[in-house]
Short mmCIF file of C-alpha atoms and ligand atoms in Angstrom, two decimals:
data_model
loop_
_atom_site.label_atom_id
_atom_site.label_comp_id
_atom_site.label_asym_id
_atom_site.label_seq_id
_atom_site.Cartn_x
_atom_site.Cartn_y
_atom_site.Cartn_z
CA UNK R 1 -32.49 40.13 8.01
CA UNK R 2 -31.36 41.45 11.34
CA UNK R 3 -27.81 41.22 12.67
CA UNK R 4 -27.37 39.89 16.20
CA UNK R 5 -26.66 42.71 18.63
CA UNK R 6 -27.70 45.44 16.20
CA UNK R 7 -30.65 47.47 17.39
CA UNK R 8 -32.58 50.42 16.02
CA UNK R 9 -35.00 53.04 17.29
CA UNK R 10 -37.92 50.62 16.87
CA UNK R 11 -36.34 48.48 19.62
CA UNK R 12 -36.48 51.29 22.19
CA UNK R 13 -39.79 50.23 23.79
CA UNK R 14 -38.07 46.93 24.67
CA UNK R 15 -34.65 48.42 25.55
CA UNK R 16 -35.89 51.26 27.72
CA UNK R 17 -39.62 50.93 28.51
CA UNK R 18 -39.36 53.04 31.67
CA UNK R 19 -38.20 56.13 29.79
CA UNK R 20 -39.76 55.54 26.39
CA UNK R 21 -42.48 57.93 25.25
CA UNK R 22 -44.04 55.17 23.23
CA UNK R 23 -44.48 53.05 26.38
CA UNK R 24 -45.09 55.74 29.01
CA UNK R 25 -48.08 57.29 27.35
CA UNK R 26 -49.06 59.51 30.28
CA UNK R 27 -46.80 62.24 28.84
CA UNK R 28 -48.22 64.60 26.23
CA UNK R 29 -46.54 64.52 22.84
CA UNK R 30 -44.09 67.34 23.57
CA UNK R 31 -44.12 67.11 27.36
CA UNK R 32 -40.84 66.80 29.28
CA UNK R 33 -40.46 65.30 32.75
CA UNK R 34 -39.07 68.18 34.79
CA UNK R 35 -35.97 67.22 36.78
CA UNK R 36 -35.38 69.45 39.79
CA UNK R 37 -31.96 70.03 41.34
CA UNK R 38 -32.83 72.30 44.27
CA UNK R 39 -34.54 75.30 42.72
CA UNK R 40 -33.10 74.59 39.28
CA UNK R 41 -35.52 72.90 36.90
CA UNK R 42 -34.41 71.03 33.80
CA UNK R 43 -37.10 70.58 31.18
CA UNK R 44 -39.13 73.58 32.29
CA UNK R 45 -39.64 76.48 29.93
CA UNK R 46 -36.29 78.23 30.46
CA UNK R 47 -33.09 76.43 29.42
CA UNK R 48 -30.69 75.92 32.36
CA UNK R 49 -27.10 77.15 32.17
CA UNK R 50 -24.51 75.18 34.16
CA UNK R 51 -21.01 76.69 34.15
CA UNK R 52 -17.71 76.35 35.94
CA UNK R 53 -14.17 75.10 35.57
CA UNK R 54 -13.27 71.85 33.86
CA UNK R 55 -11.49 70.74 37.02
CA UNK R 56 -11.44 71.97 40.58
CA UNK R 57 -7.79 72.98 40.87
CA UNK R 58 -7.73 75.06 44.04
CA UNK R 59 -10.13 76.79 46.38
CA UNK R 60 -9.16 80.22 45.07
CA UNK R 61 -9.63 79.28 41.40
CA UNK R 62 -12.96 77.53 42.03
CA UNK R 63 -14.42 80.35 44.14
CA UNK R 64 -13.34 82.95 41.58
CA UNK R 65 -14.95 81.06 38.72
CA UNK R 66 -18.06 80.28 40.78
CA UNK R 67 -18.59 83.96 41.64
CA UNK R 68 -18.00 84.97 38.02
CA UNK R 69 -20.43 82.44 36.53
CA UNK R 70 -23.07 83.37 39.07
CA UNK R 71 -22.65 87.06 38.17
CA UNK R 72 -22.92 86.12 34.48
CA UNK R 73 -26.29 84.45 35.11
CA UNK R 74 -25.48 80.72 35.41
CA UNK R 75 -27.87 78.74 37.60
CA UNK R 76 -25.61 75.82 38.50
CA UNK R 77 -21.89 75.19 39.06
CA UNK R 78 -19.85 72.46 37.40
CA UNK R 79 -16.33 71.30 38.28
CA UNK R 80 -14.51 67.98 38.22
CA UNK R 81 -12.96 66.63 41.41
CA UNK R 82 -12.32 63.22 39.81
CA UNK R 83 -11.05 63.73 36.27
CA UNK R 84 -11.00 61.09 33.52
CA UNK R 85 -7.67 61.85 31.81
CA UNK R 86 -6.19 60.18 28.75
CA UNK R 87 -2.84 59.75 30.46
CA UNK R 88 -2.48 58.47 34.00
CA UNK R 89 0.40 60.95 34.33
CA UNK R 90 -1.95 63.94 33.85
CA UNK R 91 -3.63 65.83 36.70
CA UNK R 92 -6.36 63.53 38.02
CA UNK R 93 -8.29 66.05 40.09
CA UNK R 94 -8.21 66.84 43.80
CA UNK R 95 -10.59 64.04 44.78
CA UNK R 96 -12.48 64.48 48.04
CA UNK R 97 -10.67 67.79 48.70
CA UNK R 98 -12.17 68.99 45.38
CA UNK R 99 -15.65 67.98 46.58
CA UNK R 100 -15.15 70.00 49.75
CA UNK R 101 -14.12 73.05 47.69
CA UNK R 102 -17.24 72.69 45.53
CA UNK R 103 -19.38 72.72 48.68
CA UNK R 104 -17.65 75.89 49.80
CA UNK R 105 -18.42 77.46 46.40
CA UNK R 106 -22.06 76.40 46.74
CA UNK R 107 -22.25 77.85 50.25
CA UNK R 108 -20.96 81.18 49.02
CA UNK R 109 -22.89 81.47 45.75
CA UNK R 110 -26.00 79.36 46.40
CA UNK R 111 -25.40 77.54 43.10
CA UNK R 112 -26.15 73.78 43.18
CA UNK R 113 -23.19 71.64 42.15
CA UNK R 114 -22.77 68.91 39.52
CA UNK R 115 -19.59 66.86 39.54
CA UNK R 116 -18.38 63.66 37.90
CA UNK R 117 -18.21 60.26 39.55
CA UNK R 118 -16.22 57.55 37.78
CA UNK R 119 -16.05 54.74 40.31
CA UNK R 120 -19.08 52.83 41.61
CA UNK R 121 -17.35 52.61 45.01
CA UNK R 122 -17.30 56.41 45.23
CA UNK R 123 -20.94 57.11 44.36
CA UNK R 124 -21.97 57.35 48.00
CA UNK R 125 -19.15 59.77 48.83
CA UNK R 126 -19.71 62.01 45.80
CA UNK R 127 -23.47 61.97 46.47
CA UNK R 128 -22.86 63.28 50.00
CA UNK R 129 -21.31 66.45 48.58
CA UNK R 130 -22.91 67.01 45.17
CA UNK R 131 -26.43 68.03 44.19
CA UNK R 132 -26.20 66.15 40.90
CA UNK R 133 -23.91 63.32 39.76
CA UNK R 134 -22.27 63.51 36.36
CA UNK R 135 -21.60 60.31 34.48
CA UNK R 136 -19.07 61.13 31.81
CA UNK R 137 -18.82 60.15 28.19
CA UNK R 138 -16.18 57.49 28.90
CA UNK R 139 -18.38 55.85 31.52
CA UNK R 140 -21.77 55.98 29.84
CA UNK R 141 -21.79 52.19 29.57
CA UNK R 142 -20.18 51.47 32.94
CA UNK R 143 -23.18 49.47 34.11
CA UNK R 144 -22.11 48.91 37.76
CA UNK R 145 -21.60 52.70 38.00
CA UNK R 146 -25.04 53.37 36.50
CA UNK R 147 -26.66 50.96 38.97
CA UNK R 148 -25.00 52.64 41.97
CA UNK R 149 -25.89 56.11 40.66
CA UNK R 150 -29.46 54.92 40.17
CA UNK R 151 -29.61 53.61 43.73
CA UNK R 152 -28.28 56.90 45.13
CA UNK R 153 -31.52 58.61 44.11
CA UNK R 154 -29.51 61.77 43.23
CA UNK R 155 -30.27 63.56 39.97
CA UNK R 156 -27.87 62.31 37.28
CA UNK R 157 -26.41 64.13 34.29
CA UNK R 158 -25.80 61.33 31.82
CA UNK R 159 -23.42 62.30 29.05
CA UNK R 160 -23.61 60.59 25.69
CA UNK R 161 -20.74 58.23 25.01
CA UNK R 162 -18.41 59.71 22.40
CA UNK R 163 -19.48 57.13 19.83
CA UNK R 164 -22.80 56.04 21.31
CA UNK R 165 -25.99 55.52 19.36
CA UNK R 166 -29.30 56.79 20.73
CA UNK R 167 -30.21 53.18 21.62
CA UNK R 168 -27.04 52.76 23.67
CA UNK R 169 -27.49 56.13 25.36
CA UNK R 170 -31.13 55.57 26.29
CA UNK R 171 -30.29 51.99 27.30
CA UNK R 172 -27.77 53.45 29.76
CA UNK R 173 -30.42 55.85 31.09
CA UNK R 174 -32.74 52.87 31.58
CA UNK R 175 -30.20 51.37 34.04
CA UNK R 176 -30.71 54.44 36.24
CA UNK R 177 -34.48 54.31 35.80
CA UNK R 178 -34.58 50.60 36.66
CA UNK R 179 -33.14 51.46 40.09
CA UNK R 180 -36.08 53.80 40.60
CA UNK R 181 -34.20 56.96 39.66
CA UNK R 182 -35.96 58.95 36.98
CA UNK R 183 -34.11 62.16 37.83
CA UNK R 184 -32.06 61.93 34.67
CA UNK R 185 -30.85 64.72 32.41
CA UNK R 186 -29.23 63.60 29.15
CA UNK R 187 -26.27 65.52 27.74
CA UNK R 188 -25.01 65.57 24.15
CA UNK R 189 -21.27 66.42 24.20
CA UNK R 190 -20.14 65.81 20.65
CA UNK R 191 -19.31 62.55 18.95
CA UNK R 192 -16.22 61.17 17.28
CA UNK R 193 -16.92 61.48 13.59
CA UNK R 194 -15.28 62.92 10.53
CA UNK R 195 -13.90 65.67 10.75
CA UNK R 196 -13.44 65.70 14.51
CA UNK R 197 -9.88 66.64 15.33
CA UNK R 198 -9.40 68.74 12.19
CA UNK R 199 -10.99 72.02 13.30
CA UNK R 200 -12.95 70.90 16.35
CA UNK R 201 -12.48 68.33 19.09
CA UNK R 202 -15.68 66.44 18.33
CA UNK R 203 -18.72 66.85 16.09
CA UNK R 204 -21.70 68.45 17.81
CA UNK R 205 -24.67 66.31 16.86
CA UNK R 206 -27.50 68.85 16.96
CA UNK R 207 -30.02 66.60 15.26
CA UNK R 208 -29.84 64.14 18.14
CA UNK R 209 -31.75 66.67 20.28
CA UNK R 210 -35.10 66.39 18.45
CA UNK R 211 -34.39 62.68 17.85
CA UNK R 212 -34.00 61.98 21.57
CA UNK R 213 -36.93 64.20 22.49
CA UNK R 214 -39.13 62.18 20.17
CA UNK R 215 -38.18 58.96 21.99
CA UNK R 216 -38.07 59.99 25.65
CA UNK R 217 -39.63 62.50 28.03
CA UNK R 218 -36.28 63.09 29.77
CA UNK R 219 -34.70 66.56 29.43
CA UNK R 220 -31.65 66.84 27.18
CA UNK R 221 -28.92 69.48 27.38
CA UNK R 222 -25.72 70.18 25.40
CA UNK R 223 -22.06 70.56 26.39
CA UNK R 224 -20.69 72.92 23.71
CA UNK R 225 -17.25 72.96 25.39
CA UNK R 226 -16.31 69.30 24.90
CA UNK R 227 -18.28 69.20 21.63
CA UNK R 228 -16.09 71.85 20.01
CA UNK R 229 -12.95 71.97 22.16
CA UNK R 230 -12.35 75.52 20.90
CA UNK R 231 -13.34 78.52 23.01
CA UNK R 232 -14.18 80.70 20.00
CA UNK R 233 -16.77 78.12 18.84
CA UNK R 234 -18.58 77.76 22.16
CA UNK R 235 -20.92 80.73 21.78
CA UNK R 236 -22.25 79.72 18.35
CA UNK R 237 -22.56 76.07 19.42
CA UNK R 238 -24.51 77.22 22.49
CA UNK R 239 -26.93 79.39 20.55
CA UNK R 240 -27.42 76.67 17.93
CA UNK R 241 -28.14 74.12 20.67
CA UNK R 242 -30.78 76.33 22.25
CA UNK R 243 -32.37 76.94 18.85
CA UNK R 244 -32.40 73.16 18.29
CA UNK R 245 -34.47 72.71 21.46
CA UNK R 246 -31.84 71.93 24.10
CA UNK R 247 -33.13 72.21 27.67
CA UNK R 248 -29.83 73.70 28.78
CA UNK R 249 -26.08 74.00 28.47
CA UNK R 250 -23.06 72.91 30.51
CA UNK R 251 -20.12 75.18 29.77
CA UNK R 252 -16.49 75.35 30.90
CA UNK R 253 -15.39 78.78 32.08
CA UNK R 254 -12.06 80.19 33.24
CA UNK R 255 -11.31 83.64 34.61
CA UNK R 256 -9.05 85.72 32.40
CA UNK R 257 -8.25 88.71 34.58
CA UNK R 258 -4.56 89.66 34.82
CA UNK R 259 -2.79 87.14 37.02
CA UNK R 260 -5.44 84.43 36.65
CA UNK R 261 -3.80 81.02 36.23
CA UNK R 262 -4.25 79.07 32.99
CA UNK R 263 -6.46 75.99 33.59
CA UNK R 264 -4.61 72.68 33.92
CA UNK R 265 -7.25 70.86 31.87
CA UNK R 266 -9.07 71.86 28.71
CA UNK R 267 -7.72 75.43 28.67
CA UNK R 268 -8.34 75.80 24.91
CA UNK R 269 -12.10 75.36 25.28
CA UNK R 270 -12.72 77.53 28.34
CA UNK R 271 -14.68 80.72 27.68
CA UNK R 272 -14.41 83.84 29.84
CA UNK R 273 -17.26 85.04 32.09
CA UNK R 274 -18.11 87.82 29.64
CA UNK R 275 -18.82 85.35 26.83
CA UNK R 276 -20.92 83.31 29.24
CA UNK R 277 -22.97 86.43 29.93
CA UNK R 278 -23.57 86.88 26.19
CA UNK R 279 -24.86 83.30 25.98
CA UNK R 280 -27.20 83.84 28.96
CA UNK R 281 -28.45 87.04 27.32
CA UNK R 282 -29.16 85.11 24.12
CA UNK R 283 -31.29 82.67 26.13
CA UNK R 284 -33.09 85.54 27.86
CA UNK R 285 -33.78 87.19 24.51
CA UNK R 286 -35.31 83.92 23.34
CA UNK R 287 -37.59 83.56 26.36
CA UNK R 288 -40.36 82.63 23.95
CA UNK R 289 -38.38 79.61 22.77
CA UNK R 290 -40.57 77.07 24.56
CA UNK R 291 -43.67 78.48 22.91
CA UNK R 292 -41.92 78.52 19.54
CA UNK R 293 -40.94 74.91 19.94
CA UNK R 294 -44.55 73.95 20.46
CA UNK R 295 -45.69 76.05 17.54
CA UNK R 296 -43.33 74.16 15.22
CA UNK R 297 -44.30 70.72 16.56
CA UNK R 298 -47.30 70.06 14.36
C1 PEP M 1 -16.32 66.89 31.73
O1 PEP M 1 -17.44 67.39 31.58
O2 PEP M 1 -15.51 67.30 32.55
C2 PEP M 1 -15.91 65.76 30.86
C3 PEP M 1 -14.81 65.05 31.11
O3 PEP M 1 -16.72 65.58 29.83
P1 PEP M 1 -16.94 64.29 28.88
O4 PEP M 1 -17.25 63.14 29.80
O5 PEP M 1 -18.11 64.70 28.05
O6 PEP M 1 -15.68 64.12 28.10
MN1 MN M 2 -13.19 69.38 30.46
#
């Protein structure tokens, strides 16, 4: 017996034919569709590290973090100009001024920029400034937003909803693909499950990485910052994600030199540039990881 509205992995060829490995048979068994954002390539051999502040708070803060993450070896800059906050009384981001600051940081460092868009009416504006659009966990099933982001043709970082199944997540990606935009990078960012909230913010679902890779040719990365919510856990979550086959990481970083201001959002999960460097070095030391992945896939 099947329950109306309940779907499983066997329904994926119907839910998301455009991104399903089982339908799109031109891809080899372990082949990933490379998504390029400027010179950065997701799904190629080397995992991509995106790093930056949770939110763009000021030009000084953003430029300092951008320089530091570049020096630590990150290939792309993150930073929210439009922030989805639990309370409407919390800092909501600098909006278009934040986008302008991100462009300034890109001009100085050369790092391409990914930033969140929450409102379908703002897709065009955000796309004018950003190199990649981020659709956040809270908006994974905002279908009008997905359609606009698909139409923009910009590469999209599609976060997994905090309680989304693989079917729901890949169904959301299909909305982008249906608009002709296959430049999609999926991002696991932790799910709400027992014991989230006890010792970590969410539960990092590492097994979803091979599960998603079996179903789609799209690259998949991990956000260890929102997955754990605790800065001291970010390094181990990052290394574990890479070992599990993640095509990259998106990490929140704050500068911690004397006089540096405490971030206004997500301060507890921000790592310092030095820890970011350690994570990049781990990736470099595992440069054979792509080959290993193939060797295990028998
Ligand atoms: C973020 O990356 O800034 C963010 C809000 O993440 P998420 O949508 O995963 O909560
Ligand atoms: Mn954050």
